[in-house]
Amino acid sequence: MQEKLEFLIALATEKHFGRAAQVCGVSQPNLSAAIKQLESTMGVPLVDRGARFIGFTPEGERVLDWARRIVGDYKAMRADIETMKQGLTGTLRLVVVPTALPMVQRLTATVWSMHPGIKITIASHSSTEILSRLENLEAEAGITYLDNEPLGNVDEVPLYHERYHLITSVDGPFGARDSVTWEEAATVPLCLLNANMQNRRIIDRAFAEAGVHAEPMLESNSIVVLTNHLCTGMWSTIMPRIMADSLLLPPTIRAVPIVAPELSTLIGLVVARRDPQPPLTAALIADARRLAPELAMAA
């Protein structure tokens, strides 16, 4: 039964029978047959089928919710037993919004120094993708925005507030200023994250509240790309101060606080709500809580 439920979760993630089968390491006919057996057991169709995957029936959505819970609890039980046998091991999969990537090493260094038997993977995703990956058991934890858009069924550990600055050339029109307004920031050539990123949605709303529309001259989903273009002196960007400080930008670039309105958003750790938490996730939560005051001061 557990294997069939994992197939269902994979289908929800991939939205394609062939890709789901590949992820699960089985043939597509075997995956389809397993899901049909699950439908037979439940006595209802779970998947809308046409020439391709269409979606889940209402009953399928309900079974999918239970599947995530059951498989998550089973994996947590296995991890708990492994920890009892040989201490804390395994792989910690972190998914992080791009603006938090420069500070994530503070958390991972803390975790790994206390639990050197674990492995860590880090991937950058939008806030929406982070919640999806937690829901579909593709990650143990995420670092994302806590106070801007709905999060769903997760536990949260607040870490720090992002406070937004115009990152610009010292020779630019605002390079010598102590602060700028959002209206002024909209007048310089900007390079910003893509519109599907929550950071960009926050920035766009701030411009709208100031009564202006800012059209970036360059967009990317990569902080590295933005930083490289920023260092040419031709573009400016908007990012949290804690992030700008961590990038070790050249002295020709400086961060100028943006006011009117002065904006901050809360960044934190999120994990799927489960009681008890798997040992690795519980350790991460404890370490994040210990580190939070230090991060809050740095921001």
Short mmCIF file of C-alpha atoms in Angstrom, two decimals:
data_model
loop_
_atom_site.label_atom_id
_atom_site.label_comp_id
_atom_site.label_asym_id
_atom_site.label_seq_id
_atom_site.Cartn_x
_atom_site.Cartn_y
_atom_site.Cartn_z
CA MET A 1 0.00 0.00 0.00
CA GLN A 2 2.77 2.46 0.89
CA GLU A 3 4.36 2.07 -2.56
CA LYS A 4 1.03 2.81 -4.26
CA LEU A 5 0.60 5.94 -2.15
CA GLU A 6 4.11 7.06 -3.12
CA PHE A 7 3.19 6.58 -6.78
CA LEU A 8 0.14 8.81 -6.25
CA ILE A 9 2.30 11.53 -4.65
CA ALA A 10 4.76 11.34 -7.54
CA LEU A 11 1.91 11.73 -10.03
CA ALA A 12 0.70 14.81 -8.15
CA THR A 13 4.21 16.28 -8.33
CA GLU A 14 5.00 15.46 -11.96
CA LYS A 15 1.47 15.69 -13.41
CA HIS A 16 2.52 13.15 -16.02
CA PHE A 17 2.39 9.35 -15.84
CA GLY A 18 5.67 8.82 -17.68
CA ARG A 19 7.67 11.29 -15.57
CA ALA A 20 6.13 10.00 -12.35
CA ALA A 21 7.10 6.44 -13.30
CA GLN A 22 10.65 7.57 -14.05
CA VAL A 23 10.94 9.31 -10.67
CA CYS A 24 9.67 6.17 -8.92
CA GLY A 25 12.01 3.87 -10.89
CA VAL A 26 9.23 1.77 -12.42
CA SER A 27 7.67 1.40 -15.86
CA GLN A 28 4.68 3.54 -16.76
CA PRO A 29 2.37 0.47 -17.10
CA ASN A 30 3.39 -0.67 -13.61
CA LEU A 31 2.66 2.76 -12.12
CA SER A 32 -0.69 3.00 -13.90
CA ALA A 33 -1.63 -0.51 -12.77
CA ALA A 34 -0.71 0.28 -9.16
CA ILE A 35 -2.89 3.40 -9.15
CA LYS A 36 -5.79 1.44 -10.69
CA GLN A 37 -5.37 -1.15 -7.91
CA LEU A 38 -5.54 1.70 -5.39
CA GLU A 39 -8.73 2.95 -7.04
CA SER A 40 -10.17 -0.56 -6.85
CA THR A 41 -9.32 -0.76 -3.14
CA MET A 42 -10.95 2.63 -2.47
CA GLY A 43 -13.92 1.86 -4.71
CA VAL A 44 -13.77 5.24 -6.47
CA PRO A 45 -11.80 6.77 -9.37
CA LEU A 46 -8.91 8.87 -8.09
CA VAL A 47 -7.46 10.22 -11.35
CA ASP A 48 -9.13 12.01 -14.26
CA ARG A 49 -7.76 10.32 -17.33
CA GLY A 50 -7.87 11.33 -20.96
CA ALA A 51 -5.18 10.98 -23.56
CA ARG A 52 -2.94 12.31 -20.78
CA PHE A 53 -3.08 13.11 -17.08
CA ILE A 54 -5.79 15.71 -16.41
CA GLY A 55 -5.95 15.88 -12.62
CA PHE A 56 -7.44 14.21 -9.57
CA THR A 57 -11.07 13.63 -8.76
CA PRO A 58 -12.37 15.14 -5.48
CA GLU A 59 -11.93 11.70 -3.91
CA GLY A 60 -8.43 11.54 -5.38
CA GLU A 61 -7.52 14.87 -3.78
CA ARG A 62 -8.68 13.56 -0.41
CA VAL A 63 -6.73 10.31 -0.81
CA LEU A 64 -3.69 12.37 -1.87
CA ASP A 65 -3.89 14.36 1.39
CA TRP A 66 -3.95 11.11 3.36
CA ALA A 67 -1.15 9.65 1.23
CA ARG A 68 1.15 12.56 2.07
CA ARG A 69 0.35 12.18 5.75
CA ILE A 70 0.78 8.40 5.83
CA VAL A 71 3.99 8.32 3.77
CA GLY A 72 5.42 11.25 5.73
CA ASP A 73 4.69 9.54 9.04
CA TYR A 74 6.15 6.26 7.80
CA LYS A 75 9.37 7.96 6.73
CA ALA A 76 9.52 9.81 10.04
CA MET A 77 9.14 6.50 11.90
CA ARG A 78 11.95 4.91 9.88
CA ALA A 79 14.20 7.92 10.52
CA ASP A 80 13.43 7.77 14.24
CA ILE A 81 14.42 4.11 14.44
CA GLU A 82 17.62 4.72 12.43
CA THR A 83 18.54 7.53 14.82
CA MET A 84 18.08 5.21 17.78
CA LYS A 85 20.40 2.67 16.14
CA GLN A 86 23.22 4.89 14.88
CA GLY A 87 22.62 8.52 15.81
CA LEU A 88 21.44 11.36 13.60
CA THR A 89 22.12 10.57 9.92
CA GLY A 90 20.48 11.08 6.57
CA THR A 91 20.12 13.92 4.09
CA LEU A 92 18.62 17.27 4.97
CA ARG A 93 16.99 18.80 1.88
CA LEU A 94 16.57 22.57 2.18
CA VAL A 95 14.66 24.73 -0.32
CA VAL A 96 15.30 28.45 -0.05
CA VAL A 97 13.97 31.66 -1.61
CA PRO A 98 16.77 33.38 -3.58
CA THR A 99 17.11 36.38 -1.27
CA ALA A 100 17.83 34.10 1.70
CA LEU A 101 20.56 32.09 -0.04
CA PRO A 102 23.46 34.34 1.10
CA MET A 103 22.64 33.75 4.77
CA VAL A 104 21.68 30.07 4.63
CA GLN A 105 25.26 28.99 5.39
CA ARG A 106 24.86 30.40 8.90
CA LEU A 107 22.12 27.87 9.54
CA THR A 108 23.70 24.92 7.72
CA ALA A 109 27.07 25.51 9.39
CA THR A 110 25.36 25.49 12.78
CA VAL A 111 23.44 22.32 11.99
CA TRP A 112 26.38 20.43 10.52
CA SER A 113 28.79 21.40 13.31
CA MET A 114 26.39 19.85 15.81
CA HIS A 115 25.41 16.86 13.65
CA PRO A 116 28.39 16.02 11.36
CA GLY A 117 26.87 12.67 10.35
CA ILE A 118 24.28 14.30 8.11
CA LYS A 119 24.39 15.44 4.48
CA ILE A 120 22.79 18.68 3.29
CA THR A 121 21.41 19.70 -0.09
CA ILE A 122 20.24 23.25 -0.87
CA ALA A 123 18.10 24.34 -3.82
CA SER A 124 16.74 27.75 -4.72
CA HIS A 125 13.00 27.97 -5.44
CA SER A 126 10.15 30.43 -5.39
CA SER A 127 8.01 30.56 -2.25
CA THR A 128 5.19 28.73 -4.06
CA GLU A 129 7.53 25.92 -5.15
CA ILE A 130 8.90 25.62 -1.61
CA LEU A 131 5.45 24.92 -0.18
CA SER A 132 4.77 22.41 -2.96
CA ARG A 133 8.01 20.54 -2.27
CA LEU A 134 7.28 20.35 1.45
CA GLU A 135 3.78 19.10 0.73
CA ASN A 136 5.01 16.43 -1.69
CA LEU A 137 7.78 15.23 0.68
CA GLU A 138 10.54 16.45 -1.67
CA ALA A 139 12.20 18.55 1.05
CA GLU A 140 12.51 18.49 4.82
CA ALA A 141 12.42 22.26 5.29
CA GLY A 142 12.23 25.60 3.52
CA ILE A 143 13.36 29.15 4.19
CA THR A 144 10.77 31.58 2.90
CA TYR A 145 8.56 34.58 3.65
CA LEU A 146 6.27 34.13 6.66
CA ASP A 147 4.06 37.22 6.71
CA ASN A 148 3.21 38.02 3.11
CA GLU A 149 1.21 35.18 1.52
CA PRO A 150 -0.65 32.13 2.93
CA LEU A 151 1.61 29.26 4.01
CA GLY A 152 -0.82 26.44 4.73
CA ASN A 153 -0.19 23.50 7.06
CA VAL A 154 3.37 24.21 8.21
CA ASP A 155 5.24 24.97 11.42
CA GLU A 156 7.28 28.18 11.41
CA VAL A 157 10.46 29.46 13.05
CA PRO A 158 10.89 33.24 12.49
CA LEU A 159 14.51 34.12 11.71
CA TYR A 160 14.92 37.76 10.65
CA HIS A 161 13.32 40.69 8.82
CA GLU A 162 14.34 41.73 5.32
CA ARG A 163 14.71 45.51 5.07
CA TYR A 164 14.93 46.81 1.53
CA HIS A 165 17.72 48.97 0.12
CA LEU A 166 18.55 50.41 -3.27
CA ILE A 167 21.89 48.87 -4.26
CA THR A 168 23.49 51.35 -6.61
CA SER A 169 26.71 52.89 -7.86
CA VAL A 170 28.31 55.54 -5.65
CA ASP A 171 28.55 57.65 -8.81
CA GLY A 172 24.86 57.26 -9.59
CA PRO A 173 22.15 59.85 -8.91
CA PHE A 174 21.44 58.48 -5.42
CA GLY A 175 24.88 57.09 -4.55
CA ALA A 176 25.59 59.78 -1.95
CA ARG A 177 22.14 59.82 -0.36
CA ASP A 178 21.28 58.62 3.16
CA SER A 179 17.92 57.34 1.92
CA VAL A 180 15.71 57.28 -1.16
CA THR A 181 11.98 56.94 -1.69
CA TRP A 182 10.35 54.17 -3.70
CA GLU A 183 9.30 56.81 -6.18
CA GLU A 184 12.94 57.84 -6.66
CA ALA A 185 14.13 54.23 -6.88
CA ALA A 186 11.78 53.70 -9.82
CA THR A 187 13.68 56.27 -11.90
CA VAL A 188 16.99 54.37 -12.20
CA PRO A 189 17.70 51.37 -14.50
CA LEU A 190 16.81 48.35 -12.38
CA CYS A 191 17.71 44.67 -12.55
CA LEU A 192 15.28 42.60 -10.48
CA LEU A 193 14.23 39.02 -9.83
CA ASN A 194 11.57 37.55 -12.10
CA ALA A 195 7.92 38.39 -11.50
CA ASN A 196 7.12 34.84 -10.29
CA MET A 197 9.33 35.39 -7.22
CA GLN A 198 7.63 36.59 -4.03
CA ASN A 199 10.47 39.08 -3.45
CA ARG A 200 9.55 40.74 -6.75
CA ARG A 201 5.85 40.77 -5.86
CA ILE A 202 6.71 42.51 -2.58
CA ILE A 203 8.81 45.11 -4.42
CA ASP A 204 6.11 45.67 -7.06
CA ARG A 205 3.50 46.23 -4.32
CA ALA A 206 5.78 48.75 -2.61
CA PHE A 207 6.11 50.68 -5.86
CA ALA A 208 2.33 50.55 -6.33
CA GLU A 209 1.75 51.88 -2.80
CA ALA A 210 4.08 54.75 -3.67
CA GLY A 211 1.96 55.44 -6.76
CA VAL A 212 4.60 54.50 -9.33
CA HIS A 213 5.30 51.64 -11.73
CA ALA A 214 8.88 50.45 -12.10
CA GLU A 215 9.79 48.60 -15.29
CA PRO A 216 13.07 46.69 -14.77
CA MET A 217 15.58 46.81 -17.59
CA LEU A 218 16.81 43.30 -16.74
CA GLU A 219 15.16 40.35 -15.00
CA SER A 220 16.57 37.01 -13.84
CA ASN A 221 15.85 34.21 -11.39
CA SER A 222 19.53 34.21 -10.38
CA ILE A 223 21.05 36.39 -7.68
CA VAL A 224 24.47 35.77 -9.28
CA VAL A 225 23.25 37.27 -12.56
CA LEU A 226 21.85 40.32 -10.78
CA THR A 227 25.04 40.79 -8.77
CA ASN A 228 27.29 40.58 -11.83
CA HIS A 229 25.23 43.18 -13.66
CA LEU A 230 25.07 45.36 -10.59
CA CYS A 231 28.87 45.45 -10.39
CA THR A 232 29.10 47.05 -13.84
CA GLY A 233 27.67 50.23 -12.36
CA MET A 234 25.11 50.45 -15.16
CA TRP A 235 22.19 48.95 -13.23
CA SER A 236 20.83 49.21 -9.71
CA THR A 237 18.77 46.66 -7.82
CA ILE A 238 16.62 46.38 -4.72
CA MET A 239 17.42 43.76 -2.12
CA PRO A 240 17.51 43.22 1.65
CA ARG A 241 20.49 44.73 3.46
CA ILE A 242 21.44 41.39 5.03
CA MET A 243 21.75 39.99 1.53
CA ALA A 244 23.74 42.91 0.13
CA ASP A 245 26.18 42.72 3.06
CA SER A 246 26.82 39.02 2.43
CA LEU A 247 27.61 39.53 -1.28
CA LEU A 248 30.85 41.45 -0.55
CA LEU A 249 30.11 44.02 -3.23
CA PRO A 250 32.93 46.33 -4.38
CA PRO A 251 33.33 49.76 -2.70
CA THR A 252 31.94 51.40 -5.84
CA ILE A 253 28.52 49.99 -4.90
CA ARG A 254 26.59 51.00 -1.81
CA ALA A 255 23.26 50.21 -0.16
CA VAL A 256 20.85 53.10 0.38
CA PRO A 257 17.78 52.52 2.61
CA ILE A 258 14.43 52.91 0.85
CA VAL A 259 11.76 54.83 2.76
CA ALA A 260 8.23 56.12 2.17
CA PRO A 261 7.15 53.49 2.88
CA GLU A 262 9.88 51.77 4.90
CA LEU A 263 9.25 48.10 4.26
CA SER A 264 10.27 44.88 6.03
CA THR A 265 9.19 41.26 5.58
CA LEU A 266 9.71 38.30 7.90
CA ILE A 267 11.89 35.39 6.74
CA GLY A 268 11.77 32.08 8.53
CA LEU A 269 12.10 28.31 8.50
CA VAL A 270 9.05 26.27 7.52
CA VAL A 271 8.51 22.52 7.87
CA ALA A 272 5.50 20.33 7.22
CA ARG A 273 3.39 20.12 10.38
CA ARG A 274 3.90 16.72 11.96
CA ASP A 275 3.92 15.43 15.54
CA PRO A 276 6.39 14.09 16.31
CA GLN A 277 8.75 15.64 13.79
CA PRO A 278 11.39 13.36 12.19
CA PRO A 279 14.65 13.57 14.19
CA LEU A 280 16.57 15.45 11.48
CA THR A 281 13.82 18.03 11.10
CA ALA A 282 13.48 18.39 14.88
CA ALA A 283 17.22 19.03 15.16
CA LEU A 284 17.04 21.66 12.41
CA ILE A 285 14.16 23.43 14.17
CA ALA A 286 16.08 23.51 17.46
CA ASP A 287 19.22 24.88 15.79
CA ALA A 288 17.20 27.50 13.88
CA ARG A 289 15.61 28.72 17.11
CA ARG A 290 19.04 29.09 18.71
CA LEU A 291 20.38 30.99 15.70
CA ALA A 292 17.38 33.29 15.21
CA PRO A 293 18.43 36.06 17.68
CA GLU A 294 21.83 36.36 15.98
CA LEU A 295 20.23 36.61 12.52
CA ALA A 296 17.69 39.14 13.73
CA MET A 297 20.50 41.39 15.01
CA ALA A 298 22.45 41.05 11.75
CA ALA A 299 19.44 42.12 9.70
#
